[in-house]
Amino acid sequence: MHQRKSFWFPGNVDLTMSLYCGIACRRKSFWSYRLLSTYVTKSRYLFELKEDDDACKKAQQTGAFYLFHSLAPLLQKSEHQYQAPQHSLLELERLLAKFGQDTQRIEDSVLIGCSEQHEAWFALDLGLNSSSSINASLQKPEMETELKGSFMELRKALFQLNTKDASLLSTAQALLHWHDGHQFCSRSGQPTKKNMAGSKRVCPSNKIIYYPQMAPVVITLVSDGTRCLLARQSSFPKGMYSALAGFCDIGESLEEAVRREVAEEVGLEVERLQYSASQHWPFPNSSLMIACHATVKSGQTEIQVNLRELEAAGWFSHDEVATALRRNNPYTQQQNGTFWLPPKLAIAHQLIKEWVEKPNCSTLPA
Ligand SMILES: NC(=O)c1ccc[n+]([C@@H]2O[C@H](COP(=O)([O-])OP(=O)(O)OC[C@H]3O[C@@H](n4cnc5c(N)ncnc54)[C@H](O)[C@@H]3O)[C@@H](O)[C@H]2O)c1
Ligand SMILES: [Mg+2]
């Protein structure tokens, strides 16, 4: 889920293949497609499915579907983990027929990715009211029995999924959630219509196009050179402390948002800033978490907690944080009363871990 530091070539992109592809594209010959890297052909295939409703419908024939009920993904338990089962179009049609539903409902599905072999992946919610089908939501317990799994709240399940499923289901849930909340045009009040892939909705009366949105959020680990600042909101699970987070205001740069949020929440001014990584976060609505390290001026470390935003904030030593990372088991720590950190999948955890490994990471002026 984490997008690492390089903006242009994330970790798994083969640079040689990308350069090769550049040459192939300029030649424009029939064999150029064969020279494109797997990643490029996959990206272009997904782009085609978003743009072309017929191609997307065709992709459903050989595609795989992830099922949801009222935004909770269908999961099956295997040993220590949960996994998200896939269903073929045929299996889905049979399931809908068994529950007296028409196959029109499949048009509510959204495209969430594809395999390297171009098997397209879709997500479909069987619990939300359907805009394509007149039938109401399907009964959850009956569906769970039939599907040999359970629809689990994503927030509870996310940390027990493998990285691929966690990322796919977060994308799927965010997209299904967005469609559910954008059924009508805010200008005309008329029902909007989604394209086959679910990458946009259009108002048929005035042609306004609505695209799925994410809110940018900055998350900052503030350090004074030797200690880092962790805080908690009253809504956090008992004992959990995290880095400072906040939504960007309209018109703000990333740097401005970091400075303002730190000032607002703990009354400090940051001096130096370094971008670390980013992450899509589906709760409560889609956010793009942008993680940074920042440093306060030495001697200006007195925290003034904004109690409208936070319950508590404090400076933690390198040893304290390193120890908390090593024993990061929320269940035992809640009982012991010791503080604990967000789970591995959350970008806050990665940011804190990065600081523990390299405490002087904030080097750029804010
Ligand atoms: N993945 C992670 O590691 C991680 C860690 C911490 C926080 N987060 C996420 O970051 C988000 C923001 O953190 P925060 O709650 O401290 O933000 P915040 O400090 O900006 O405070 C939230 C308040 O900001 C206002 N606000 C402004 N724009 C908003 C918008 N677009 N949507 C909702 N509220 C908006 C609301 O009044 C809201 O109550 C949260 O949704 C949280 O789930 C993720
Ligand atoms: Mg905040």
Coordinates of C-alpha atoms and ligand atoms in Angstrom, one line a residue:
M1 CA 0.0 0.0 0.0
H2 CA 2.9 2.4 0.6
Q3 CA 4.2 4.4 -2.3
R4 CA 7.9 4.8 -1.5
K5 CA 10.1 7.9 -1.9
S6 CA 10.7 8.1 -5.7
F7 CA 8.0 10.0 -7.5
W8 CA 8.8 8.6 -10.9
F9 CA 9.9 5.0 -10.6
P10 CA 8.3 3.2 -7.6
G11 CA 10.2 0.2 -6.3
N12 CA 8.8 -2.5 -8.6
V13 CA 9.1 -0.7 -11.9
D14 CA 11.8 -2.1 -14.1
L15 CA 13.7 1.0 -15.3
T16 CA 15.4 -0.8 -18.2
M17 CA 12.0 -1.9 -19.5
S18 CA 10.6 1.6 -19.1
L19 CA 13.4 3.1 -21.3
Y20 CA 12.9 0.3 -23.8
C21 CA 9.2 1.1 -23.9
G22 CA 9.9 4.8 -24.6
I23 CA 11.9 3.8 -27.7
A24 CA 9.2 1.3 -28.8
C25 CA 6.4 3.9 -28.5
R26 CA 8.2 6.4 -30.7
R27 CA 8.6 3.9 -33.5
K28 CA 4.9 3.2 -33.5
S29 CA 5.2 -0.2 -35.3
F30 CA 3.0 -3.2 -34.8
W31 CA 5.6 -5.0 -32.7
S32 CA 6.1 -2.1 -30.4
Y33 CA 3.4 -3.5 -28.1
R34 CA 5.5 -6.6 -27.5
L35 CA 8.4 -4.5 -26.2
L36 CA 6.3 -2.8 -23.5
S37 CA 7.0 -4.0 -19.9
T38 CA 4.3 -6.0 -18.1
Y39 CA 3.6 -3.0 -15.9
V40 CA 3.0 -0.7 -18.9
T41 CA 0.8 -3.1 -20.8
K42 CA -1.2 -3.7 -17.6
S43 CA -1.6 0.0 -17.0
R44 CA -2.7 0.6 -20.6
Y45 CA -5.2 -2.3 -20.4
L46 CA -6.8 -0.8 -17.3
F47 CA -6.9 2.6 -19.0
E48 CA -8.7 1.0 -22.0
L49 CA -11.3 -0.7 -19.6
K50 CA -12.0 2.7 -17.9
E51 CA -12.5 4.4 -21.3
D52 CA -14.4 1.8 -23.2
D53 CA -17.6 0.3 -21.7
D54 CA -17.7 -2.5 -24.3
A55 CA -14.2 -3.6 -23.5
C56 CA -15.0 -3.5 -19.8
K57 CA -18.1 -5.5 -20.2
K58 CA -16.1 -8.1 -22.2
A59 CA -13.5 -8.2 -19.5
Q60 CA -16.2 -9.2 -17.0
Q61 CA -16.7 -12.4 -18.9
T62 CA -13.2 -13.7 -17.9
G63 CA -12.8 -11.5 -14.8
A64 CA -13.0 -12.1 -11.1
F65 CA -15.4 -10.5 -8.6
Y66 CA -14.8 -9.5 -5.0
L67 CA -18.1 -9.3 -3.1
F68 CA -19.2 -6.8 -0.4
H69 CA -22.4 -6.3 1.6
S70 CA -23.1 -2.8 2.8
L71 CA -19.4 -1.9 2.3
A72 CA -18.2 -5.0 4.3
P73 CA -16.0 -7.3 2.2
L74 CA -16.7 -11.1 2.0
L75 CA -13.8 -12.9 3.8
Q76 CA -12.9 -16.5 4.5
K77 CA -10.8 -17.5 7.4
S78 CA -7.7 -19.6 6.7
E79 CA -5.4 -20.4 9.7
H80 CA -4.1 -17.1 11.1
Q81 CA -5.3 -14.8 8.3
Y82 CA -8.4 -13.8 6.4
Q83 CA -8.5 -14.0 2.6
A84 CA -10.8 -12.4 0.1
P85 CA -12.4 -15.1 -2.2
Q86 CA -12.9 -14.3 -5.9
H87 CA -16.0 -15.3 -7.9
S88 CA -16.3 -15.7 -11.7
L89 CA -19.1 -14.0 -13.6
L90 CA -20.9 -17.4 -14.0
E91 CA -20.7 -18.1 -10.3
L92 CA -22.1 -14.6 -9.6
E93 CA -24.9 -15.0 -12.1
R94 CA -25.9 -18.3 -10.4
L95 CA -25.8 -16.7 -7.0
L96 CA -28.0 -13.8 -8.1
A97 CA -30.5 -16.2 -9.7
K98 CA -30.6 -18.3 -6.5
F99 CA -31.6 -15.2 -4.5
G100 CA -34.1 -14.1 -7.1
Q101 CA -32.0 -11.2 -8.4
D102 CA -31.6 -10.1 -12.0
T103 CA -28.1 -10.1 -13.5
Q104 CA -28.6 -6.3 -14.3
R105 CA -27.2 -5.8 -10.8
I106 CA -23.7 -6.8 -12.0
E107 CA -23.6 -3.4 -13.8
D108 CA -23.1 -1.8 -10.3
S109 CA -19.7 -3.5 -10.1
V110 CA -16.5 -1.4 -10.2
L111 CA -13.1 -2.2 -11.7
I112 CA -10.4 -2.3 -9.1
G113 CA -7.4 -3.8 -11.0
C114 CA -6.1 -6.7 -13.0
S115 CA -3.6 -9.5 -12.9
E116 CA -0.4 -9.5 -15.0
Q117 CA -2.3 -11.9 -17.4
H118 CA -5.0 -9.2 -17.7
E119 CA -7.7 -11.0 -15.7
A120 CA -9.7 -7.9 -14.7
W121 CA -10.8 -7.6 -11.0
F122 CA -14.2 -6.1 -10.0
A123 CA -16.0 -5.4 -6.8
L124 CA -19.7 -5.6 -6.3
D125 CA -21.8 -4.7 -3.3
L126 CA -24.8 -6.9 -2.7
G127 CA -26.2 -5.0 0.3
L128 CA -26.4 -1.4 -1.0
N129 CA -29.4 -0.3 -2.9
S130 CA -28.8 -1.0 -6.5
S131 CA -29.1 1.8 -9.1
S132 CA -29.2 -0.8 -12.0
S133 CA -31.6 -3.3 -10.5
I134 CA -35.1 -2.8 -9.0
N135 CA -34.5 -5.5 -6.4
A136 CA -33.6 -4.4 -2.8
S137 CA -30.5 -5.4 -0.9
L138 CA -29.8 -9.1 -0.5
Q139 CA -30.0 -10.7 3.0
K140 CA -26.7 -10.9 4.6
P141 CA -26.9 -14.1 6.7
E142 CA -28.3 -16.2 3.9
M143 CA -25.6 -14.9 1.5
E144 CA -22.9 -15.7 4.1
T145 CA -24.1 -19.3 4.4
E146 CA -24.2 -19.7 0.6
L147 CA -20.8 -18.1 0.1
K148 CA -19.1 -19.9 3.1
G149 CA -17.6 -16.7 4.5
S150 CA -18.6 -13.6 6.4
F151 CA -19.0 -10.0 5.5
M152 CA -16.6 -8.2 7.9
E153 CA -16.2 -4.6 8.6
L154 CA -13.0 -3.5 6.7
R155 CA -11.6 -1.6 9.7
K156 CA -11.5 -4.9 11.7
A157 CA -10.3 -7.1 8.9
L158 CA -7.7 -4.9 7.2
F159 CA -4.9 -5.8 9.6
Q160 CA -5.4 -9.5 9.2
L161 CA -5.2 -9.5 5.4
N162 CA -2.1 -10.0 3.2
T163 CA -0.8 -6.7 1.6
K164 CA -2.4 -7.5 -1.8
D165 CA -5.9 -8.2 -0.5
A166 CA -5.7 -5.2 2.0
S167 CA -4.8 -2.8 -0.8
L168 CA -7.4 -4.2 -3.3
L169 CA -10.2 -4.2 -0.7
S170 CA -9.4 -0.7 0.5
T171 CA -9.6 0.5 -3.1
A172 CA -12.8 -1.4 -3.7
Q173 CA -14.5 -0.2 -0.6
A174 CA -13.5 3.4 -1.2
L175 CA -14.8 3.3 -4.8
L176 CA -18.1 1.5 -3.8
H177 CA -18.5 4.0 -1.0
W178 CA -18.0 7.0 -3.4
H179 CA -20.5 5.6 -5.9
D180 CA -23.1 5.0 -3.2
G181 CA -22.8 8.7 -2.1
H182 CA -22.9 10.2 -5.6
Q183 CA -26.1 8.8 -7.0
F184 CA -27.4 12.2 -7.9
C185 CA -26.2 15.3 -9.7
S186 CA -25.6 18.2 -7.2
R187 CA -26.6 20.7 -10.0
S188 CA -29.7 19.1 -11.6
G189 CA -30.8 16.7 -8.8
Q190 CA -31.2 14.0 -11.5
P191 CA -29.8 10.4 -11.0
T192 CA -26.2 10.1 -12.3
K193 CA -25.0 7.1 -14.4
K194 CA -21.8 5.3 -13.8
N195 CA -19.6 4.1 -16.7
M196 CA -19.0 0.4 -16.8
A197 CA -15.7 0.5 -15.0
G198 CA -16.9 2.9 -12.3
S199 CA -14.2 5.4 -12.9
K200 CA -16.7 8.2 -13.3
R201 CA -20.4 9.2 -13.1
V202 CA -22.2 11.4 -15.6
C203 CA -25.4 13.4 -15.3
P204 CA -27.5 12.6 -18.4
S205 CA -29.3 15.9 -18.3
N206 CA -26.4 18.4 -18.2
K207 CA -23.4 16.0 -19.0
I208 CA -21.5 17.0 -15.8
I209 CA -18.9 14.4 -15.1
Y210 CA -18.1 13.4 -11.5
Y211 CA -14.9 11.6 -10.7
P212 CA -14.1 9.6 -7.5
Q213 CA -12.3 11.9 -5.0
M214 CA -9.8 11.6 -2.2
A215 CA -9.0 14.2 0.4
P216 CA -5.3 14.9 0.9
V217 CA -4.1 14.5 4.5
V218 CA -0.7 15.3 5.9
I219 CA 0.7 13.0 8.6
T220 CA 3.8 14.4 10.3
L221 CA 6.3 12.8 12.7
V222 CA 7.8 15.8 14.6
S223 CA 11.2 15.4 16.2
D224 CA 13.4 17.7 18.3
G225 CA 16.5 15.9 17.2
T226 CA 16.5 13.2 19.9
R227 CA 12.8 12.6 20.7
C228 CA 9.7 12.4 18.6
L229 CA 6.2 13.8 19.3
L230 CA 3.3 11.4 19.5
A231 CA -0.3 12.2 20.2
R232 CA -3.7 10.6 20.7
Q233 CA -7.3 11.5 20.0
S234 CA -10.0 10.4 22.4
S235 CA -11.5 8.2 19.6
F236 CA -8.2 6.2 19.3
P237 CA -8.2 2.7 20.9
K238 CA -7.0 2.9 24.5
G239 CA -3.2 3.5 24.8
M240 CA -2.5 4.1 21.1
Y241 CA -0.4 7.1 20.2
S242 CA 0.4 8.2 16.6
A243 CA 1.9 10.9 14.5
L244 CA 0.0 14.2 14.0
A245 CA -2.5 14.1 11.1
G246 CA -4.7 16.6 9.5
F247 CA -6.7 17.4 6.3
C248 CA -5.2 19.9 3.9
D249 CA -7.2 23.1 3.6
I250 CA -8.1 24.3 0.1
G251 CA -5.4 26.3 -1.5
E252 CA -2.6 24.9 0.7
S253 CA 0.7 23.4 -0.3
L254 CA 1.8 20.2 1.5
E255 CA 4.5 22.3 3.3
E256 CA 1.9 24.8 4.5
A257 CA -0.5 22.1 5.6
V258 CA 2.2 20.5 7.7
R259 CA 3.2 23.8 9.4
R260 CA -0.4 24.7 10.1
E261 CA -1.5 21.3 11.4
V262 CA 1.5 21.1 13.8
A263 CA 0.9 24.6 15.0
E264 CA -2.9 24.0 15.4
E265 CA -2.6 20.7 17.2
V266 CA 0.4 21.1 19.5
G267 CA 1.4 24.8 19.3
L268 CA 4.8 24.2 17.8
E269 CA 6.6 25.6 14.7
V270 CA 8.4 23.2 12.5
E271 CA 11.7 24.1 10.9
R272 CA 12.7 21.3 8.6
L273 CA 10.6 18.9 6.6
Q274 CA 11.2 15.7 4.6
Y275 CA 8.7 13.8 2.5
S276 CA 8.7 10.1 3.4
A277 CA 5.9 8.1 1.6
S278 CA 2.2 8.1 0.8
Q279 CA -0.8 5.8 1.3
H280 CA -4.4 5.6 0.3
W281 CA -6.5 5.4 3.5
P282 CA -10.2 4.4 3.1
F283 CA -11.5 5.5 6.6
P284 CA -13.9 7.2 7.1
N285 CA -13.8 8.4 3.4
S286 CA -11.0 8.1 0.9
S287 CA -7.8 10.0 2.0
L288 CA -4.4 10.3 0.4
M289 CA -2.1 10.2 3.4
I290 CA 1.1 12.1 2.7
A291 CA 3.7 11.3 5.3
C292 CA 6.6 13.6 6.4
H293 CA 9.2 14.0 9.0
A294 CA 9.6 17.5 10.5
T295 CA 11.9 19.1 13.1
V296 CA 11.1 21.8 15.6
K297 CA 13.7 24.4 16.4
S298 CA 15.9 23.4 19.4
G299 CA 14.7 25.0 22.6
Q300 CA 11.2 25.4 21.3
T301 CA 9.7 22.2 22.4
E302 CA 7.0 23.1 24.9
I303 CA 3.8 21.4 23.8
Q304 CA 0.4 23.2 24.1
V305 CA -2.2 20.5 23.3
N306 CA -5.3 21.7 21.4
L307 CA -7.9 19.8 23.4
R308 CA -10.5 20.3 20.8
E309 CA -8.4 18.0 18.5
L310 CA -6.3 15.9 20.8
E311 CA -6.6 14.1 24.1
A312 CA -2.9 14.1 24.8
A313 CA 0.5 14.6 23.2
G314 CA 4.1 14.2 24.4
W315 CA 7.7 13.7 23.6
F316 CA 9.0 10.1 23.5
S317 CA 12.6 9.0 23.6
H318 CA 14.2 6.9 20.9
D319 CA 14.4 4.0 23.4
E320 CA 10.8 4.2 24.4
V321 CA 9.6 4.2 20.8
A322 CA 12.0 1.5 19.7
T323 CA 10.8 -0.7 22.6
A324 CA 7.1 0.0 21.7
L325 CA 7.8 -1.0 18.1
R326 CA 9.3 -4.3 19.2
R327 CA 6.4 -5.2 21.4
N328 CA 3.7 -3.8 19.3
N329 CA 0.8 -6.0 20.3
P330 CA -2.2 -3.9 21.0
Y331 CA -4.1 -6.5 22.9
T332 CA -1.4 -7.2 25.6
Q333 CA -0.5 -3.5 25.9
Q334 CA -4.1 -2.3 26.4
Q335 CA -4.2 -4.5 29.5
N336 CA -0.7 -3.5 30.8
G337 CA -1.5 0.2 30.4
T338 CA 1.7 0.8 28.3
F339 CA 1.5 2.9 25.2
W340 CA 1.4 1.3 21.8
L341 CA 1.7 2.3 18.1
P342 CA -0.5 2.0 15.0
P343 CA -0.3 -1.4 13.3
K344 CA 2.2 -2.2 10.5
L345 CA -0.2 -1.5 7.6
A346 CA -0.8 2.1 8.7
I347 CA 1.6 4.7 7.3
A348 CA 2.0 6.1 10.8
H349 CA 3.7 2.9 11.8
Q350 CA 6.1 3.1 8.8
L351 CA 6.9 6.8 9.6
I352 CA 7.7 6.0 13.2
K353 CA 9.8 2.9 12.2
E354 CA 11.7 5.0 9.8
W355 CA 12.5 7.6 12.5
V356 CA 13.7 4.8 14.9
E357 CA 16.0 3.5 12.2
K358 CA 17.3 6.9 11.2
P359 CA 16.4 9.6 13.8
N360 CA 17.9 12.5 11.8
C361 CA 15.7 12.1 8.7
S362 CA 14.3 15.7 8.6
T363 CA 16.8 17.7 6.6
L364 CA 14.9 20.0 4.2
P365 CA 13.8 23.5 5.3
A366 CA 10.0 23.6 5.8
Ligands
LIG1 N1 -3.1 5.6 8.0 C1 -2.6 6.2 9.0 O1 -1.5 5.8 9.5 C2 -3.4 7.3 9.7 C3 -2.9 7.8 10.9 C4 -3.5 8.9 11.5 C5 -4.7 9.5 10.9 N2 -5.2 8.9 9.7 C6 -6.4 9.4 9.1 O2 -6.1 10.8 8.8 C7 -7.4 11.5 8.8 C8 -7.2 12.9 9.3 O3 -6.7 12.9 10.6 P1 -7.4 13.9 11.7 O4 -8.8 13.3 12.1 O5 -6.5 14.1 12.8 O6 -7.7 15.2 10.9 P2 -7.8 16.8 11.4 O7 -6.7 17.0 12.4 O8 -7.8 17.6 10.2 O9 -9.1 16.8 12.2 C9 -10.4 16.3 11.7 C10 -11.3 17.5 11.6 O10 -11.0 18.2 10.4 C11 -12.1 18.7 9.8 N3 -12.0 18.5 8.3 C12 -11.5 19.3 7.4 N4 -11.5 18.8 6.2 C13 -12.1 17.6 6.3 C14 -12.4 16.5 5.3 N5 -12.1 16.6 4.0 N6 -12.9 15.4 5.8 C15 -13.2 15.2 7.1 N7 -13.0 16.2 8.0 C16 -12.4 17.3 7.6 C17 -13.3 18.1 10.5 O11 -13.8 19.1 11.3 C18 -12.7 17.0 11.3 O12 -13.4 16.8 12.5 C19 -8.4 10.6 9.6 O13 -9.4 10.3 8.7 C20 -7.6 9.4 10.0 O14 -8.3 8.2 9.7 C21 -4.5 7.8 9.1
MG2 MG -5.5 15.7 13.6

